[in-house]
mmCIF file of C-alpha atoms in Angstrom:
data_model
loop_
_atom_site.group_PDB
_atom_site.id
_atom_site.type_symbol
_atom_site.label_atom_id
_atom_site.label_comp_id
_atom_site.label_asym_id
_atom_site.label_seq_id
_atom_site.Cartn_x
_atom_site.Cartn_y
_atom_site.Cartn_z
ATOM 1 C CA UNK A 480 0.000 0.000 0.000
ATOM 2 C CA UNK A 481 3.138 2.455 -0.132
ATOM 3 C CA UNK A 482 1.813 3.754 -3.973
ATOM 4 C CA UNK A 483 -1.195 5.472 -1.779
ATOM 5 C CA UNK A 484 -1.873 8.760 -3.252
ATOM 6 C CA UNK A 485 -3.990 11.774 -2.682
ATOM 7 C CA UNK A 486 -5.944 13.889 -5.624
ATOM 8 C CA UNK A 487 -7.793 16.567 -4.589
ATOM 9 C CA UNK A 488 -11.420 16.634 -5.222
ATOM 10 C CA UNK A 489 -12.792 18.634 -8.028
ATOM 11 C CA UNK A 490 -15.301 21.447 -7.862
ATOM 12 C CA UNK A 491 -17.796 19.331 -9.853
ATOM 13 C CA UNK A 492 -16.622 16.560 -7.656
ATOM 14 C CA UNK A 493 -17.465 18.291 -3.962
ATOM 15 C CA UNK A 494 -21.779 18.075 -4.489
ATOM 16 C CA UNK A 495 -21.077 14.273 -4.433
ATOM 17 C CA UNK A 496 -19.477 14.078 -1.007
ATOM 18 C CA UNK A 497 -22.236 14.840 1.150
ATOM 19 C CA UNK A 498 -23.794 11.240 0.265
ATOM 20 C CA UNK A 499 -20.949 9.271 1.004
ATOM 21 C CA UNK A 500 -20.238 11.312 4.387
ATOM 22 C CA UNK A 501 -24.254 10.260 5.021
ATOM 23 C CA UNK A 502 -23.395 7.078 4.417
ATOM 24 C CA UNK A 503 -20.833 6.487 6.476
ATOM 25 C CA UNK A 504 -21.816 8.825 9.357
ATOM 26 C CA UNK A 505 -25.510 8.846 9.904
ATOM 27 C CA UNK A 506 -25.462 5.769 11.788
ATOM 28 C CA UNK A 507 -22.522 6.637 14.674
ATOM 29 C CA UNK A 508 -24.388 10.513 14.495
ATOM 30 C CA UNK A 509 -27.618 9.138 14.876
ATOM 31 C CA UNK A 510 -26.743 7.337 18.133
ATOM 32 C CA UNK A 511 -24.438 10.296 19.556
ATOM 33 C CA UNK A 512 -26.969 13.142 18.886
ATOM 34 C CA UNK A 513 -29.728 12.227 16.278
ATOM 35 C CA UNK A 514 -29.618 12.563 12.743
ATOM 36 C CA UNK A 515 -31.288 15.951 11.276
ATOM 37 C CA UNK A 516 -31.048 15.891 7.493
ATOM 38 C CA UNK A 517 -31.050 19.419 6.672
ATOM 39 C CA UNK A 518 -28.802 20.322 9.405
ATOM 40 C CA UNK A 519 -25.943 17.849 8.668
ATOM 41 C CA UNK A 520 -26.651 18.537 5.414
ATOM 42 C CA UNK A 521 -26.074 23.077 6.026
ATOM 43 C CA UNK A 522 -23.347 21.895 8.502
ATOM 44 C CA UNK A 523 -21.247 19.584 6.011
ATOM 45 C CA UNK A 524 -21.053 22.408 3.377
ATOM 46 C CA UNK A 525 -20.359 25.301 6.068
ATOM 47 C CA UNK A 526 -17.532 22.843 8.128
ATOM 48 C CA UNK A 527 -15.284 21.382 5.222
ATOM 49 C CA UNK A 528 -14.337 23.708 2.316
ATOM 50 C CA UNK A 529 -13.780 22.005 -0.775
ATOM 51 C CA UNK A 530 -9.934 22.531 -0.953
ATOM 52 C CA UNK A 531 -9.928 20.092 2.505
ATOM 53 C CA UNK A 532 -11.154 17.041 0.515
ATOM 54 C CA UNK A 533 -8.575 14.792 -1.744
ATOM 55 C CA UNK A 534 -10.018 11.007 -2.673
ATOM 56 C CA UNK A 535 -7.366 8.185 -1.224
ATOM 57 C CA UNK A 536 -6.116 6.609 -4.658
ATOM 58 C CA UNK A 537 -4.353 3.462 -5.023
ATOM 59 C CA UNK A 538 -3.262 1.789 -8.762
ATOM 60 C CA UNK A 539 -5.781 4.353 -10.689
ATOM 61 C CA UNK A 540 -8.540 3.464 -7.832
ATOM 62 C CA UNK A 541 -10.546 5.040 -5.442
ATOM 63 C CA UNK A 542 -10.381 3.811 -2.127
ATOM 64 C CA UNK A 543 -11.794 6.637 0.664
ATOM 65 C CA UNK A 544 -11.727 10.630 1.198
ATOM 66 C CA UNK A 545 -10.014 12.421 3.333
ATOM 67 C CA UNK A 546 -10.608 15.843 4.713
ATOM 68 C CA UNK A 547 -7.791 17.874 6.456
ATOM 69 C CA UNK A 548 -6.810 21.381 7.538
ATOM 70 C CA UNK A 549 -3.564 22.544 7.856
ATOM 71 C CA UNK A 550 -3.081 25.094 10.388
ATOM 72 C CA UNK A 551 0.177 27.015 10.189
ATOM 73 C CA UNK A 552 0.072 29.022 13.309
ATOM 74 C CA UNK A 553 -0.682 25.932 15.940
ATOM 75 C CA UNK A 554 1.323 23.935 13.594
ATOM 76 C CA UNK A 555 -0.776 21.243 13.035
ATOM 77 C CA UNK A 556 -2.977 19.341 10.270
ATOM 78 C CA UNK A 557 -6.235 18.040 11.622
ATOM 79 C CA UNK A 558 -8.136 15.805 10.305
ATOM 80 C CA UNK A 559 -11.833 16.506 10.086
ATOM 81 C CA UNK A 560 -12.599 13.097 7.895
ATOM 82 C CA UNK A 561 -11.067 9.399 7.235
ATOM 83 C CA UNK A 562 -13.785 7.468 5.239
ATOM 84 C CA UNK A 563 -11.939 3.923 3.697
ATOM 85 C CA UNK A 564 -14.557 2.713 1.281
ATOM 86 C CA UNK A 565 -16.548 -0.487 2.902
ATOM 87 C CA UNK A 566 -14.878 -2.663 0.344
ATOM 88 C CA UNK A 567 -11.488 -1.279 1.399
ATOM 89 C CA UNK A 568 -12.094 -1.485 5.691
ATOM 90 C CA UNK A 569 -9.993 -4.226 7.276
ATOM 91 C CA UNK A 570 -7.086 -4.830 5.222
ATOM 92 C CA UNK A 571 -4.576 -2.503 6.539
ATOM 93 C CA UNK A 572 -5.859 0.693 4.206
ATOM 94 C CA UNK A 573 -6.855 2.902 6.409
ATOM 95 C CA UNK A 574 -3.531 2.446 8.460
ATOM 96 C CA UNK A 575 -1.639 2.705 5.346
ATOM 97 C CA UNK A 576 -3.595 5.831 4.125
ATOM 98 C CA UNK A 577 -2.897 7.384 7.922
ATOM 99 C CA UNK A 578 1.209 6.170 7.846
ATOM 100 C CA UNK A 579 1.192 8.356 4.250
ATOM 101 C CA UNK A 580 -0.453 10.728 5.504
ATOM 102 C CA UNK A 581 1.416 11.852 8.371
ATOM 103 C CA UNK A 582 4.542 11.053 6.620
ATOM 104 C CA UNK A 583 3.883 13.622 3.820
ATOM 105 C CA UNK A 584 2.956 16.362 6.683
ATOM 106 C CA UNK A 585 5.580 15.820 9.428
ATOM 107 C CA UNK A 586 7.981 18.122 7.694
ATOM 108 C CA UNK A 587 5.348 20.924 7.914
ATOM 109 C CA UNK A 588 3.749 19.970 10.829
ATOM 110 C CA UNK A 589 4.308 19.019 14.679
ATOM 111 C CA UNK A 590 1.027 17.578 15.188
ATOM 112 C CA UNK A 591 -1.699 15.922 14.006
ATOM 113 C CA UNK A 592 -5.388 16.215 15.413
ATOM 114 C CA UNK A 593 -8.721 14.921 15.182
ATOM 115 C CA UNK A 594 -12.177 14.281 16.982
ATOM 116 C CA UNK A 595 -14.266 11.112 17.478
ATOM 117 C CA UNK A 596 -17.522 10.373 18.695
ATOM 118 C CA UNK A 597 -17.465 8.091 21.679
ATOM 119 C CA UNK A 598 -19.780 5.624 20.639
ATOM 120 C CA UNK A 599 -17.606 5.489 18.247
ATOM 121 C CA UNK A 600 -15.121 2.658 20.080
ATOM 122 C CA UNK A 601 -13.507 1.181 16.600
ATOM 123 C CA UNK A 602 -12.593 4.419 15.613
ATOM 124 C CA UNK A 603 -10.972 4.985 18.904
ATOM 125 C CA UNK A 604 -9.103 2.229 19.328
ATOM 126 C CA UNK A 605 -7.909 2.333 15.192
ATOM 127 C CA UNK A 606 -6.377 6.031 16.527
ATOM 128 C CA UNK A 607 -4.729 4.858 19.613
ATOM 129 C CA UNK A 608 -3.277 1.836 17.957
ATOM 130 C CA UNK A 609 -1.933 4.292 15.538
ATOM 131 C CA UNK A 610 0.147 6.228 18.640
ATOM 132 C CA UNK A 611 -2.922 9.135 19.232
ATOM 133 C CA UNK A 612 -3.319 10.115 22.807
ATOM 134 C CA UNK A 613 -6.828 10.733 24.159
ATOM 135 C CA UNK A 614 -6.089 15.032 25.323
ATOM 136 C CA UNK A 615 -9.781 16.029 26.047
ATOM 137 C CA UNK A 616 -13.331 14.405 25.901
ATOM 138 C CA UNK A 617 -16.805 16.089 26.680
ATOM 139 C CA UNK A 618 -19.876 14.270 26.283
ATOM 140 C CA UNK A 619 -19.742 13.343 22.867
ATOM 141 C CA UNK A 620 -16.426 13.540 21.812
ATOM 142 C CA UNK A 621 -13.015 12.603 22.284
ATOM 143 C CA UNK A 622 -10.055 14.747 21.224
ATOM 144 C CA UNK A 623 -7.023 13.352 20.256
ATOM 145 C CA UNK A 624 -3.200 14.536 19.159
ATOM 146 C CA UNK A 625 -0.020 12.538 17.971
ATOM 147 C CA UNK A 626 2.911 14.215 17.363
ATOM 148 C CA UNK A 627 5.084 13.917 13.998
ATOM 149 C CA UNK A 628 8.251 14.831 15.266
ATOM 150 C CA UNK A 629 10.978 12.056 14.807
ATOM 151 C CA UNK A 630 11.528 10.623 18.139
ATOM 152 C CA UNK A 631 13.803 8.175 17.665
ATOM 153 C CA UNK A 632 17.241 7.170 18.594
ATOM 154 C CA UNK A 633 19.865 8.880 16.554
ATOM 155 C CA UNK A 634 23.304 6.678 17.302
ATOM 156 C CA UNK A 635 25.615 7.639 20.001
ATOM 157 C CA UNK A 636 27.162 11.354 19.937
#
């Protein structure tokens, strides 16, 4: 999976991404807060500009979407989205999407963020086995960071 790449979604392309964020959402928003059609609907197109969106290609295929914003001042990317296409979930994907993602961002970039619900446990535990830490939760939501900066050991001095 190292040939993932990332094209960014078209202007004609952007209408189309409500119904697959419906699709993949509705049922883990449903059971955190209740699912209001016209409000997810006015909140998905007022949340996530356009230029946030790129579609997760592999070999000329479409696997997934992925929605991030870089911010410059905090020095971070977060990442609003992760959808892996249900024919693409379990088998390593989303993990390799994540790997390339971080990768490509930890030379402009300290840290990466994102939310989850908490109903939302396999989401949770697919972060934290990817090295997030858990840095705030309310009643809904978890918040969690991992930092991109090398850590390793560099030899002896």
């Amino acid at each position: 999976m190292d040939k993932i790449i990332f094209q960014r979604v078209t202007d004609c392309e952007y209408p189309s991404l409500f119904s697959i964020y419906k699709k993949y959402l509705k049922p883990t928003i449903e059971e955190a807060l209740g699912w209001d059609e016209l409000y997810q609907q006015q909140r998905f197109n007022q949340s996530y500009q356009k230029e946030w969106f790129d579609w997760i290609m592999y070999n000329g295929e479409r696997l997934g979407i992925i929605c991030t914003k870089p911010d410059a001042i905090r020095s971070t990317i977060h990442i609003h989205l992760l959808i892996v296409f249900e024919k693409y979930q379990n088998k390593g994907v989303g993990s390799a999407v994540m790997k390339c993602y971080q990768k490509h961002y930890s030379d402009a970039v300290t840290k990466s963020c994102l939310s989850a619900f908490k109903v939302n446990k396999s989401v949770i535990n697919f972060y934290l086995s990817l090295g997030y830490q858990i840095v705030r939760e309310d009643e809904h939501f978890v918040e969690m960071e991992r930092s991109l900066c090398f850590s390793g050991y560099m030899g002896e001095s």
